[in-house]
PDB file of C-alpha atoms in Angstrom:
ATOM      1  CA  MET A 518     -94.068   9.213 -78.992  1.00 53.00           C
ATOM      2  CA  LYS A 519     -93.558   7.699 -75.513  1.00 50.00           C
ATOM      3  CA  THR A 520     -92.458   4.450 -77.120  1.00 53.00           C
ATOM      4  CA  ILE A 521     -89.910   6.264 -79.294  1.00 53.00           C
ATOM      5  CA  CYS A 522     -88.576   8.214 -76.305  1.00 50.00           C
ATOM      6  CA  LEU A 523     -88.324   5.005 -74.268  1.00 48.00           C
ATOM      7  CA  LYS A 524     -86.414   3.316 -77.069  1.00 50.00           C
ATOM      8  CA  ILE A 525     -84.049   6.282 -77.319  1.00 53.00           C
ATOM      9  CA  THR A 526     -83.484   6.221 -73.545  1.00 57.00           C
ATOM     10  CA  ILE A 527     -82.787   2.490 -73.539  1.00 57.00           C
ATOM     11  CA  PHE A 528     -80.444   2.887 -76.506  1.00 52.00           C
ATOM     12  CA  SER A 529     -78.605   5.753 -74.777  1.00 56.00           C
ATOM     13  CA  LEU A 530     -78.213   3.707 -71.608  1.00 49.00           C
ATOM     14  CA  LEU A 531     -76.937   0.776 -73.654  1.00 52.00           C
ATOM     15  CA  ILE A 532     -74.348   2.971 -75.385  1.00 57.00           C
ATOM     16  CA  PHE A 533     -73.301   4.403 -71.999  1.00 50.00           C
ATOM     17  CA  TYR A 534     -72.970   0.907 -70.537  1.00 53.00           C
ATOM     18  CA  ILE A 535     -70.894  -0.301 -73.495  1.00 49.00           C
ATOM     19  CA  ALA A 536     -68.618   2.751 -73.197  1.00 44.00           C
ATOM     20  CA  ILE A 537     -68.074   2.062 -69.489  1.00 48.00           C
ATOM     21  CA  VAL A 538     -67.264  -1.599 -70.191  1.00 38.00           C
ATOM     22  CA  ILE A 539     -64.794  -0.618 -72.928  1.00 41.00           C
ATOM     23  CA  LEU A 540     -63.054   1.903 -70.651  1.00 45.00           C
ATOM     24  CA  ILE A 541     -62.754  -0.613 -67.836  1.00 41.00           C
ATOM     25  CA  SER A 542     -61.540  -3.313 -70.234  1.00 42.00           C
ATOM     26  CA  CYS A 543     -58.932  -0.978 -71.741  1.00 40.00           C
ATOM     27  CA  LYS A 544     -57.697  -0.066 -68.275  1.00 42.00           C
ATOM     28  CA  LYS A 545     -57.359  -3.742 -67.391  1.00 44.00           C
ATOM     29  CA  VAL A 546     -55.520  -4.467 -70.634  1.00 42.00           C
ATOM     30  CA  GLU A 547     -53.228  -1.503 -70.050  1.00 42.00           C
ATOM     31  CA  GLU A 548     -52.416  -2.751 -66.523  1.00 44.00           C
ATOM     32  CA  VAL A 549     -51.596  -6.239 -67.787  1.00 45.00           C
ATOM     33  CA  ASN A 550     -49.695  -4.947 -70.825  1.00 46.00           C
ATOM     34  CA  GLN A 551     -47.103  -2.974 -68.857  1.00 50.00           C
ATOM     35  CA  ASP A 552     -43.521  -2.976 -70.012  1.00 60.00           C
ATOM     36  CA  PRO A 553     -41.276  -4.787 -67.539  1.00 79.00           C
ATOM     37  CA  GLU A 554     -39.975  -2.554 -64.764  1.00 85.00           C
ATOM     38  CA  ILE A 555     -36.346  -3.588 -64.360  1.00 89.00           C
ATOM     39  CA  GLU A 556     -34.852  -0.537 -62.623  1.00 91.00           C
ATOM     40  CA  PRO A 557     -34.036  -2.456 -59.386  1.00 93.00           C
ATOM     41  CA  LEU A 558     -32.225  -5.096 -61.444  1.00 95.00           C
ATOM     42  CA  LYS A 559     -30.246  -2.348 -63.169  1.00 94.00           C
ATOM     43  CA  GLN A 560     -29.302  -0.860 -59.802  1.00 93.00           C
ATOM     44  CA  GLY A 561     -28.168  -4.196 -58.385  1.00 95.00           C
ATOM     45  CA  PHE A 562     -26.176  -5.076 -61.462  1.00 96.00           C
ATOM     46  CA  LYS A 563     -24.388  -1.723 -61.753  1.00 95.00           C
ATOM     47  CA  VAL A 564     -23.389  -1.617 -58.083  1.00 95.00           C
ATOM     48  CA  SER A 565     -22.203  -5.238 -58.294  1.00 97.00           C
ATOM     49  CA  ALA A 566     -20.115  -4.412 -61.381  1.00 97.00           C
ATOM     50  CA  ALA A 567     -18.528  -1.447 -59.570  1.00 96.00           C
ATOM     51  CA  VAL A 568     -17.756  -3.514 -56.457  1.00 97.00           C
ATOM     52  CA  GLY A 569     -16.282  -6.277 -58.614  1.00 98.00           C
ATOM     53  CA  TYR A 570     -14.042  -3.754 -60.372  1.00 98.00           C
ATOM     54  CA  CYS A 571     -12.715  -2.526 -57.006  1.00 97.00           C
ATOM     55  CA  ALA A 572     -12.185  -6.083 -55.742  1.00 98.00           C
ATOM     56  CA  SER A 573     -10.203  -7.102 -58.821  1.00 98.00           C
ATOM     57  CA  LEU A 574      -7.904  -4.096 -58.426  1.00 97.00           C
ATOM     58  CA  ALA A 575      -7.528  -4.895 -54.733  1.00 97.00           C
ATOM     59  CA  ASN A 576      -6.441  -8.486 -55.423  1.00 96.00           C
ATOM     60  CA  THR A 577      -3.844  -7.277 -57.919  1.00 96.00           C
ATOM     61  CA  LEU A 578      -2.512  -5.012 -55.168  1.00 96.00           C
ATOM     62  CA  PHE A 579      -2.585  -7.804 -52.563  1.00 95.00           C
ATOM     63  CA  ARG A 580      -0.501 -10.028 -54.853  1.00 94.00           C
ATOM     64  CA  GLY A 581       2.092  -7.316 -55.417  1.00 93.00           C
ATOM     65  CA  GLU A 582       1.441  -7.290 -59.163  1.00 94.00           C
ATOM     66  CA  ASP A 583       1.669  -4.208 -61.397  1.00 95.00           C
ATOM     67  CA  LEU A 584      -1.393  -2.022 -61.136  1.00 96.00           C
ATOM     68  CA  PRO A 585      -3.029  -0.484 -64.238  1.00 96.00           C
ATOM     69  CA  ASP A 586      -1.749   2.929 -65.328  1.00 96.00           C
ATOM     70  CA  ASN A 587      -4.911   4.644 -64.041  1.00 97.00           C
ATOM     71  CA  VAL A 588      -4.169   3.576 -60.454  1.00 97.00           C
ATOM     72  CA  LEU A 589      -1.912   5.418 -58.024  1.00 97.00           C
ATOM     73  CA  PHE A 590      -1.117   3.591 -54.770  1.00 96.00           C
ATOM     74  CA  GLN A 591      -0.055   5.261 -51.548  1.00 94.00           C
ATOM     75  CA  SER A 592       1.211   2.939 -48.820  1.00 90.00           C
ATOM     76  CA  THR A 593       0.272   3.592 -45.195  1.00 85.00           C
ATOM     77  CA  GLY A 594       1.845   2.138 -42.082  1.00 75.00           C
ATOM     78  CA  ASN A 595      -0.099  -0.350 -39.983  1.00 72.00           C
ATOM     79  CA  ASP A 596       1.539  -2.512 -37.328  1.00 72.00           C
ATOM     80  CA  GLU A 597      -1.217  -5.142 -37.328  1.00 75.00           C
ATOM     81  CA  TYR A 598      -1.295  -5.899 -41.065  1.00 76.00           C
ATOM     82  CA  SER A 599       1.367  -6.825 -43.582  1.00 77.00           C
ATOM     83  CA  GLY A 600      -0.229  -4.549 -46.169  1.00 87.00           C
ATOM     84  CA  SER A 601      -2.190  -1.309 -45.989  1.00 90.00           C
ATOM     85  CA  GLY A 602      -2.704   1.712 -48.190  1.00 93.00           C
ATOM     86  CA  ILE A 603      -4.974   3.669 -50.494  1.00 95.00           C
ATOM     87  CA  MET A 604      -5.527   3.326 -54.242  1.00 97.00           C
ATOM     88  CA  TYR A 605      -6.559   6.392 -56.232  1.00 97.00           C
ATOM     89  CA  VAL A 606      -8.299   5.149 -59.378  1.00 97.00           C
ATOM     90  CA  THR A 607      -8.913   7.506 -62.300  1.00 97.00           C
ATOM     91  CA  ILE A 608     -12.008   6.688 -64.344  1.00 96.00           C
ATOM     92  CA  ASN A 609     -12.094   8.134 -67.873  1.00 95.00           C
ATOM     93  CA  ASN A 610     -12.690   7.139 -71.492  1.00 93.00           C
ATOM     94  CA  SER A 611      -9.447   5.160 -71.639  1.00 95.00           C
ATOM     95  CA  TYR A 612     -10.089   3.445 -68.307  1.00 96.00           C
ATOM     96  CA  PRO A 613     -13.880   3.224 -67.898  1.00 96.00           C
ATOM     97  CA  LEU A 614     -15.828   1.769 -65.023  1.00 96.00           C
ATOM     98  CA  PRO A 615     -17.856  -1.122 -66.503  1.00 95.00           C
ATOM     99  CA  PHE A 616     -21.452  -0.192 -67.310  1.00 94.00           C
ATOM    100  CA  ASN A 617     -20.876   3.440 -66.446  1.00 91.00           C
ATOM    101  CA  SER A 618     -20.091   6.410 -68.695  1.00 87.00           C
ATOM    102  CA  ASN A 619     -19.071   8.907 -66.004  1.00 88.00           C
ATOM    103  CA  ILE A 620     -15.600  10.355 -65.538  1.00 90.00           C
ATOM    104  CA  GLY A 621     -14.296  10.676 -61.991  1.00 93.00           C
ATOM    105  CA  GLN A 622     -12.288   8.914 -59.315  1.00 95.00           C
ATOM    106  CA  ILE A 623     -12.595   5.940 -56.972  1.00 95.00           C
ATOM    107  CA  ILE A 624     -10.616   6.013 -53.736  1.00 95.00           C
ATOM    108  CA  ILE A 625     -10.106   2.524 -52.266  1.00 96.00           C
ATOM    109  CA  ALA A 626      -8.628   2.011 -48.795  1.00 94.00           C
ATOM    110  CA  CYS A 627      -7.184  -1.476 -48.234  1.00 93.00           C
ATOM    111  CA  LEU A 628      -5.923  -3.706 -45.415  1.00 93.00           C
ATOM    112  CA  TRP A 629      -4.579  -7.153 -46.337  1.00 93.00           C
ATOM    113  CA  ASP A 630      -2.523 -10.183 -45.469  1.00 88.00           C
ATOM    114  CA  VAL A 631       0.163 -10.894 -48.065  1.00 85.00           C
ATOM    115  CA  SER A 632       0.388 -14.561 -47.023  1.00 86.00           C
ATOM    116  CA  ASP A 633      -3.001 -15.480 -48.520  1.00 88.00           C
ATOM    117  CA  TYR A 634      -3.943 -12.380 -50.546  1.00 91.00           C
ATOM    118  CA  SER A 635      -7.023 -11.763 -48.409  1.00 92.00           C
ATOM    119  CA  GLY A 636      -8.093  -8.316 -47.331  1.00 94.00           C
ATOM    120  CA  VAL A 637     -10.763  -5.769 -46.524  1.00 95.00           C
ATOM    121  CA  ILE A 638     -11.528  -2.729 -48.646  1.00 95.00           C
ATOM    122  CA  THR A 639     -13.729   0.333 -48.532  1.00 94.00           C
ATOM    123  CA  ALA A 640     -14.406   2.678 -51.439  1.00 94.00           C
ATOM    124  CA  ILE A 641     -15.582   6.212 -52.174  1.00 92.00           C
ATOM    125  CA  PHE A 642     -16.914   7.105 -55.636  1.00 92.00           C
ATOM    126  CA  THR A 643     -16.234  10.727 -56.612  1.00 88.00           C
ATOM    127  CA  ASP A 644     -18.243  12.310 -59.455  1.00 84.00           C
ATOM    128  CA  ILE A 645     -19.361   8.865 -60.587  1.00 84.00           C
ATOM    129  CA  ASP A 646     -23.114   8.364 -60.602  1.00 79.00           C
ATOM    130  CA  ILE A 647     -23.654   4.618 -60.218  1.00 84.00           C
ATOM    131  CA  LEU A 648     -27.381   5.017 -59.566  1.00 77.00           C
ATOM    132  CA  GLU A 649     -29.711   7.828 -60.482  1.00 69.00           C
ATOM    133  CA  GLU A 650     -28.521  11.148 -59.064  1.00 65.00           C
ATOM    134  CA  LYS A 651     -31.459  11.366 -56.657  1.00 66.00           C
ATOM    135  CA  TYR A 652     -30.147   8.364 -54.695  1.00 70.00           C
ATOM    136  CA  GLU A 653     -26.726   9.970 -54.005  1.00 77.00           C
ATOM    137  CA  PHE A 654     -24.724   6.729 -54.027  1.00 83.00           C
ATOM    138  CA  ARG A 655     -21.391   7.518 -52.335  1.00 86.00           C
ATOM    139  CA  GLY A 656     -19.564   4.240 -51.873  1.00 90.00           C
ATOM    140  CA  ILE A 657     -19.292   1.018 -49.888  1.00 92.00           C
ATOM    141  CA  HIS A 658     -18.367   0.282 -46.293  1.00 90.00           C
ATOM    142  CA  THR A 659     -15.884  -2.460 -45.396  1.00 92.00           C
ATOM    143  CA  ILE A 660     -16.232  -5.600 -47.526  1.00 94.00           C
ATOM    144  CA  PRO A 661     -14.009  -8.694 -47.733  1.00 96.00           C
ATOM    145  CA  VAL A 662     -11.931  -9.771 -50.735  1.00 97.00           C
ATOM    146  CA  ILE A 663     -10.291 -13.200 -50.865  1.00 96.00           C
ATOM    147  CA  GLU A 664      -8.404 -15.306 -53.391  1.00 94.00           C
ATOM    148  CA  MET A 665      -9.838 -18.815 -53.417  1.00 93.00           C
ATOM    149  CA  GLU A 666      -8.023 -22.119 -53.949  1.00 91.00           C
ATOM    150  CA  ASP A 667      -8.852 -22.149 -57.665  1.00 92.00           C
ATOM    151  CA  GLY A 668      -7.236 -18.716 -58.084  1.00 91.00           C
ATOM    152  CA  ASN A 669     -10.519 -16.879 -58.555  1.00 96.00           C
ATOM    153  CA  ILE A 670     -11.477 -13.899 -56.405  1.00 97.00           C
ATOM    154  CA  LEU A 671     -14.574 -13.700 -54.241  1.00 97.00           C
ATOM    155  CA  THR A 672     -16.182 -10.663 -52.648  1.00 97.00           C
ATOM    156  CA  LEU A 673     -19.631  -9.709 -51.421  1.00 97.00           C
ATOM    157  CA  PHE A 674     -21.603  -6.773 -50.195  1.00 96.00           C
ATOM    158  CA  ALA A 675     -24.890  -6.403 -48.365  1.00 95.00           C
ATOM    159  CA  GLU A 676     -27.520  -3.695 -48.255  1.00 90.00           C
ATOM    160  CA  GLN A 677     -25.992  -2.232 -45.081  1.00 90.00           C
ATOM    161  CA  ASP A 678     -22.610  -1.837 -46.817  1.00 92.00           C
ATOM    162  CA  ILE A 679     -24.017   0.648 -49.336  1.00 90.00           C
ATOM    163  CA  ILE A 680     -23.574   4.337 -48.526  1.00 87.00           C
ATOM    164  CA  ILE A 681     -26.385   6.579 -49.739  1.00 82.00           C
ATOM    165  CA  GLY A 682     -26.135  10.310 -49.048  1.00 72.00           C
ATOM    166  CA  GLU A 683     -23.748  11.655 -46.417  1.00 62.00           C
ATOM    167  CA  GLY A 684     -21.324   9.771 -44.208  1.00 55.00           C
ATOM    168  CA  SER A 685     -18.534   8.780 -46.587  1.00 51.00           C
ATOM    169  CA  ASP A 686     -15.895  11.218 -45.314  1.00 54.00           C
ATOM    170  CA  THR A 687     -14.558   8.855 -42.635  1.00 54.00           C
ATOM    171  CA  LEU A 688     -14.256   5.761 -44.840  1.00 60.00           C
ATOM    172  CA  LEU A 689     -10.590   6.259 -45.648  1.00 68.00           C
ATOM    173  CA  ASN A 690      -9.688   5.894 -41.972  1.00 70.00           C
ATOM    174  CA  LEU A 691      -9.731   2.108 -42.357  1.00 78.00           C
ATOM    175  CA  ASN A 692      -8.571   0.804 -38.997  1.00 80.00           C
ATOM    176  CA  LEU A 693      -9.769  -2.686 -38.063  1.00 83.00           C
ATOM    177  CA  THR A 694      -8.656  -4.858 -35.181  1.00 82.00           C
ATOM    178  CA  ASN A 695      -7.736  -8.458 -36.040  1.00 84.00           C
ATOM    179  CA  PRO A 696     -11.089  -9.784 -34.737  1.00 85.00           C
ATOM    180  CA  GLN A 697     -12.935  -7.215 -36.851  1.00 88.00           C
ATOM    181  CA  PHE A 698     -10.844  -8.160 -39.891  1.00 88.00           C
ATOM    182  CA  ASN A 699     -11.570 -11.865 -39.342  1.00 89.00           C
ATOM    183  CA  LEU A 700     -15.262 -11.146 -38.884  1.00 91.00           C
ATOM    184  CA  GLU A 701     -15.316  -9.463 -42.293  1.00 92.00           C
ATOM    185  CA  MET A 702     -13.582 -12.435 -43.902  1.00 92.00           C
ATOM    186  CA  ASP A 703     -16.029 -14.865 -42.263  1.00 94.00           C
ATOM    187  CA  ARG A 704     -18.849 -13.252 -44.246  1.00 93.00           C
ATOM    188  CA  LEU A 705     -17.560 -15.063 -47.334  1.00 92.00           C
ATOM    189  CA  ASP A 706     -18.462 -18.410 -45.758  1.00 92.00           C
ATOM    190  CA  THR A 707     -22.133 -17.647 -46.444  1.00 89.00           C
ATOM    191  CA  GLU A 708     -23.609 -19.949 -49.070  1.00 89.00           C
ATOM    192  CA  GLN A 709     -24.284 -18.392 -52.449  1.00 91.00           C
ATOM    193  CA  LEU A 710     -27.908 -18.830 -53.475  1.00 87.00           C
ATOM    194  CA  ASN A 711     -29.053 -20.299 -56.786  1.00 91.00           C
ATOM    195  CA  ASP A 712     -32.796 -19.785 -56.237  1.00 94.00           C
ATOM    196  CA  ALA A 713     -34.073 -16.412 -57.440  1.00 94.00           C
ATOM    197  CA  PHE A 714     -37.189 -16.542 -55.238  1.00 93.00           C
ATOM    198  CA  VAL A 715     -34.970 -16.879 -52.162  1.00 94.00           C
ATOM    199  CA  ALA A 716     -32.310 -14.390 -53.279  1.00 94.00           C
ATOM    200  CA  VAL A 717     -34.795 -11.505 -53.643  1.00 93.00           C
ATOM    201  CA  ASN A 718     -35.225 -11.486 -49.865  1.00 90.00           C
ATOM    202  CA  GLN A 719     -31.555 -11.710 -48.854  1.00 92.00           C
ATOM    203  CA  ASN A 720     -30.092  -8.272 -49.727  1.00 94.00           C
ATOM    204  CA  VAL A 721     -26.675  -9.860 -50.338  1.00 96.00           C
ATOM    205  CA  TRP A 722     -24.698  -9.910 -53.583  1.00 97.00           C
ATOM    206  CA  PHE A 723     -21.690 -12.192 -54.277  1.00 98.00           C
ATOM    207  CA  ILE A 724     -19.218 -11.382 -57.057  1.00 98.00           C
ATOM    208  CA  ASN A 725     -16.859 -14.078 -58.367  1.00 98.00           C
ATOM    209  CA  ILE A 726     -13.940 -12.876 -60.506  1.00 98.00           C
ATOM    210  CA  ASN A 727     -11.683 -14.808 -62.870  1.00 97.00           C
ATOM    211  CA  GLN A 728      -8.785 -12.524 -63.853  1.00 96.00           C
ATOM    212  CA  ASN A 729      -7.704 -14.815 -66.722  1.00 93.00           C
ATOM    213  CA  ASN A 730      -4.048 -14.557 -65.617  1.00 91.00           C
ATOM    214  CA  THR A 731      -3.867 -10.908 -66.680  1.00 92.00           C
ATOM    215  CA  MET A 732      -3.662  -9.092 -63.363  1.00 89.00           C
ATOM    216  CA  SER A 733      -3.145  -5.611 -64.758  1.00 87.00           C
ATOM    217  CA  ASP A 734      -5.876  -5.867 -67.431  1.00 93.00           C
ATOM    218  CA  ILE A 735      -9.188  -5.725 -65.627  1.00 95.00           C
ATOM    219  CA  TYR A 736     -11.224  -5.531 -68.824  1.00 97.00           C
ATOM    220  CA  ASP A 737     -10.800  -9.184 -69.720  1.00 96.00           C
ATOM    221  CA  ASP A 738     -11.859 -10.315 -66.236  1.00 97.00           C
ATOM    222  CA  GLU A 739     -14.877 -12.595 -66.053  1.00 98.00           C
ATOM    223  CA  PHE A 740     -17.308 -11.398 -63.390  1.00 98.00           C
ATOM    224  CA  THR A 741     -20.224 -13.555 -62.162  1.00 98.00           C
ATOM    225  CA  ILE A 742     -22.913 -12.159 -59.849  1.00 98.00           C
ATOM    226  CA  ASN A 743     -25.248 -14.108 -57.569  1.00 98.00           C
ATOM    227  CA  GLY A 744     -27.654 -12.481 -55.139  1.00 97.00           C
ATOM    228  CA  GLY A 745     -30.436  -9.964 -54.870  1.00 96.00           C
ATOM    229  CA  GLY A 746     -32.784  -7.847 -52.828  1.00 94.00           C
ATOM    230  CA  GLN A 747     -32.962  -4.040 -52.941  1.00 91.00           C
ATOM    231  CA  ILE A 748     -30.179  -1.511 -53.344  1.00 88.00           C
ATOM    232  CA  VAL A 749     -32.739   1.208 -52.585  1.00 84.00           C
ATOM    233  CA  GLU A 750     -36.500   0.861 -52.215  1.00 82.00           C
ATOM    234  CA  TYR A 751     -38.225   1.126 -55.579  1.00 81.00           C
ATOM    235  CA  THR A 752     -41.990   1.489 -56.019  1.00 79.00           C
ATOM    236  CA  SER A 753     -43.594   0.291 -59.253  1.00 77.00           C
ATOM    237  CA  VAL A 754     -46.272   2.124 -61.233  1.00 75.00           C
ATOM    238  CA  SER A 755     -48.791  -0.225 -59.599  1.00 71.00           C
ATOM    239  CA  SER A 756     -47.575   0.903 -56.143  1.00 77.00           C
ATOM    240  CA  GLY A 757     -45.948  -2.457 -55.520  1.00 86.00           C
ATOM    241  CA  ILE A 758     -42.427  -2.773 -54.101  1.00 89.00           C
ATOM    242  CA  LEU A 759     -39.921  -4.236 -56.563  1.00 92.00           C
ATOM    243  CA  TYR A 760     -37.147  -6.672 -55.661  1.00 93.00           C
ATOM    244  CA  HIS A 761     -34.554  -8.260 -57.921  1.00 96.00           C
ATOM    245  CA  ALA A 762     -32.205 -11.221 -58.113  1.00 97.00           C
ATOM    246  CA  MET A 763     -29.340 -12.339 -60.339  1.00 98.00           C
ATOM    247  CA  ILE A 764     -28.230 -15.935 -60.686  1.00 98.00           C
ATOM    248  CA  GLY A 765     -25.027 -16.587 -62.633  1.00 98.00           C
ATOM    249  CA  ALA A 766     -25.140 -13.126 -64.238  1.00 98.00           C
ATOM    250  CA  LYS A 767     -21.820 -12.996 -66.098  1.00 98.00           C
ATOM    251  CA  PHE A 768     -20.088 -10.118 -67.860  1.00 98.00           C
ATOM    252  CA  ILE A 769     -16.716  -9.491 -69.493  1.00 97.00           C
ATOM    253  CA  HIS A 770     -16.116  -5.875 -70.466  1.00 97.00           C
ATOM    254  CA  ASN A 771     -13.988  -6.694 -73.511  1.00 96.00           C
ATOM    255  CA  THR A 772     -16.654  -9.102 -74.764  1.00 97.00           C
ATOM    256  CA  CYS A 773     -19.693  -6.873 -74.284  1.00 97.00           C
ATOM    257  CA  GLU A 774     -20.014  -3.443 -72.694  1.00 95.00           C
ATOM    258  CA  ILE A 775     -23.807  -3.150 -72.689  1.00 96.00           C
ATOM    259  CA  ASN A 776     -25.290  -6.345 -71.256  1.00 96.00           C
ATOM    260  CA  PRO A 777     -24.430  -9.491 -69.289  1.00 97.00           C
ATOM    261  CA  ILE A 778     -23.613 -12.400 -71.571  1.00 98.00           C
ATOM    262  CA  GLU A 779     -24.982 -15.245 -69.454  1.00 97.00           C
ATOM    263  CA  GLY A 780     -27.252 -15.959 -66.499  1.00 98.00           C
ATOM    264  CA  ILE A 781     -30.661 -15.019 -65.162  1.00 97.00           C
ATOM    265  CA  GLY A 782     -32.220 -11.754 -64.023  1.00 97.00           C
ATOM    266  CA  PHE A 783     -35.370 -11.753 -61.928  1.00 97.00           C
ATOM    267  CA  ILE A 784     -37.850  -9.060 -60.862  1.00 95.00           C
ATOM    268  CA  GLN A 785     -40.656  -9.589 -58.354  1.00 94.00           C
ATOM    269  CA  ASN A 786     -43.420  -7.073 -57.596  1.00 91.00           C
ATOM    270  CA  PHE A 787     -44.842  -7.381 -54.066  1.00 88.00           C
ATOM    271  CA  LYS A 788     -47.932  -5.496 -52.952  1.00 87.00           C
ATOM    272  CA  ALA A 789     -46.789  -2.804 -50.508  1.00 82.00           C
ATOM    273  CA  GLY A 790     -46.826  -4.007 -46.915  1.00 76.00           C
ATOM    274  CA  THR A 791     -47.424  -7.646 -47.868  1.00 80.00           C
ATOM    275  CA  LYS A 792     -45.784 -10.549 -49.645  1.00 79.00           C
ATOM    276  CA  LEU A 793     -48.548 -10.776 -52.249  1.00 85.00           C
ATOM    277  CA  ASP A 794     -46.877 -11.353 -55.622  1.00 87.00           C
ATOM    278  CA  LEU A 795     -48.365  -8.945 -58.169  1.00 88.00           C
ATOM    279  CA  GLY A 796     -46.186 -10.324 -60.944  1.00 91.00           C
ATOM    280  CA  HIS A 797     -42.678 -11.438 -61.693  1.00 93.00           C
ATOM    281  CA  ILE A 798     -40.265 -11.708 -64.614  1.00 95.00           C
ATOM    282  CA  PHE A 799     -37.464 -14.118 -65.463  1.00 96.00           C
ATOM    283  CA  LEU A 800     -34.911 -12.706 -67.924  1.00 97.00           C
ATOM    284  CA  ASN A 801     -32.303 -14.743 -69.783  1.00 97.00           C
ATOM    285  CA  PHE A 802     -29.078 -12.887 -70.530  1.00 98.00           C
ATOM    286  CA  HIS A 803     -27.349 -13.803 -73.787  1.00 96.00           C
ATOM    287  CA  ASP A 804     -24.057 -13.175 -75.594  1.00 93.00           C
ATOM    288  CA  LYS A 805     -25.554 -11.325 -78.559  1.00 94.00           C
ATOM    289  CA  CYS A 806     -24.403  -7.956 -77.107  1.00 95.00           C
ATOM    290  CA  ASP A 807     -27.463  -6.004 -78.200  1.00 95.00           C
ATOM    291  CA  GLY A 808     -28.317  -4.428 -74.848  1.00 95.00           C
ATOM    292  CA  LYS A 809     -31.328  -6.705 -74.456  1.00 95.00           C
ATOM    293  CA  ALA A 810     -32.473  -9.755 -72.504  1.00 96.00           C
ATOM    294  CA  TYR A 811     -35.105 -12.353 -73.314  1.00 96.00           C
ATOM    295  CA  VAL A 812     -38.198 -12.694 -71.111  1.00 96.00           C
ATOM    296  CA  GLU A 813     -38.390 -16.420 -70.461  1.00 95.00           C
ATOM    297  CA  LEU A 814     -41.397 -16.126 -68.145  1.00 95.00           C
ATOM    298  CA  ALA A 815     -43.611 -13.272 -66.966  1.00 94.00           C
ATOM    299  CA  THR A 816     -46.692 -13.439 -64.751  1.00 93.00           C
ATOM    300  CA  GLY A 817     -49.330 -11.146 -63.281  1.00 90.00           C
ATOM    301  CA  LYS A 818     -49.018  -7.527 -64.364  1.00 87.00           C
ATOM    302  CA  TYR A 819     -46.226  -8.384 -66.783  1.00 89.00           C
ATOM    303  CA  LEU A 820     -47.962 -11.304 -68.493  1.00 90.00           C
ATOM    304  CA  THR A 821     -47.750  -9.893 -72.010  1.00 87.00           C
ATOM    305  CA  SER A 822     -43.967  -9.464 -71.695  1.00 91.00           C
ATOM    306  CA  ASN A 823     -43.596 -13.217 -72.165  1.00 93.00           C
ATOM    307  CA  HIS A 824     -41.125 -14.304 -74.851  1.00 93.00           C
ATOM    308  CA  ARG A 825     -40.065 -10.769 -75.747  1.00 93.00           C
ATOM    309  CA  ASN A 826     -36.660  -9.160 -75.970  1.00 94.00           C
ATOM    310  CA  VAL A 827     -36.557  -6.133 -73.658  1.00 93.00           C
ATOM    311  CA  ASN A 828     -34.081  -3.276 -73.392  1.00 93.00           C
ATOM    312  CA  LEU A 829     -31.882  -3.416 -70.310  1.00 93.00           C
ATOM    313  CA  ASN A 830     -30.386   0.093 -70.404  1.00 89.00           C
ATOM    314  CA  PHE A 831     -27.621  -1.084 -68.052  1.00 88.00           C
ATOM    315  CA  TYR A 832     -25.066   1.266 -69.582  1.00 81.00           C
TER     316      TYR A 832
END
């Protein structure tokens, strides 16, 4: 009887041990088999698309070309600049903001030099939710816009230019001294990065715009984004801090409204408070216009995402 009881006890312990091993193994598999967390990339892309839209409109204004029918311009006097005023931009179904379905208004204050089509803008977004509502994205502080020698437009913004929450009510009082104006323009001399691992730490985003010789039709413009970092801090399900980068991320609204058609997206998951890489993902954007991107390489917690098509949900 003692032998039978001992055998039953050993068998019970063995079953218990196996169950514990299976539970631990399943937890490990579940951790490794996470879907890619690309929310920071979505945030960076959508804000970049909105800034690029504003910059393209601004250049059309700087050149004295006809503005689209959804834009009302009000000139303001300024003795120090050859051009100044405010654009009131209506966003609706006929004139959408790329990668955004909201209806509302963008108010863009502008100062510029008509001799070289260079200027500084600031923008307030009204009733347009670029990010999730909880982040309360309001607009952008002063950023430079310049027409380059090849005719393309270049602008940039940094983390400190993004307005989250209150503080946007004074933006329309755009009043820069000449040194302040020049300091803004000098920001565009910064080298654009082509290394995703470097870009994730910079918190700067460059937007290059080719208007395709159709100044008043913004929807055939070719936008290319380079840069990365964090629009807002985002914590992953593993409690890591997520950063993103985009290298050569290109979109044309008329070509595809739901995903970039070229370039690379990158997500890196750092352990909170350190620079320990918990996993990263390289995405290839493609011109299929299916709202997806291809995972070229994934490591760490995202290992099983390798060579999969994943939903971007950028729109």
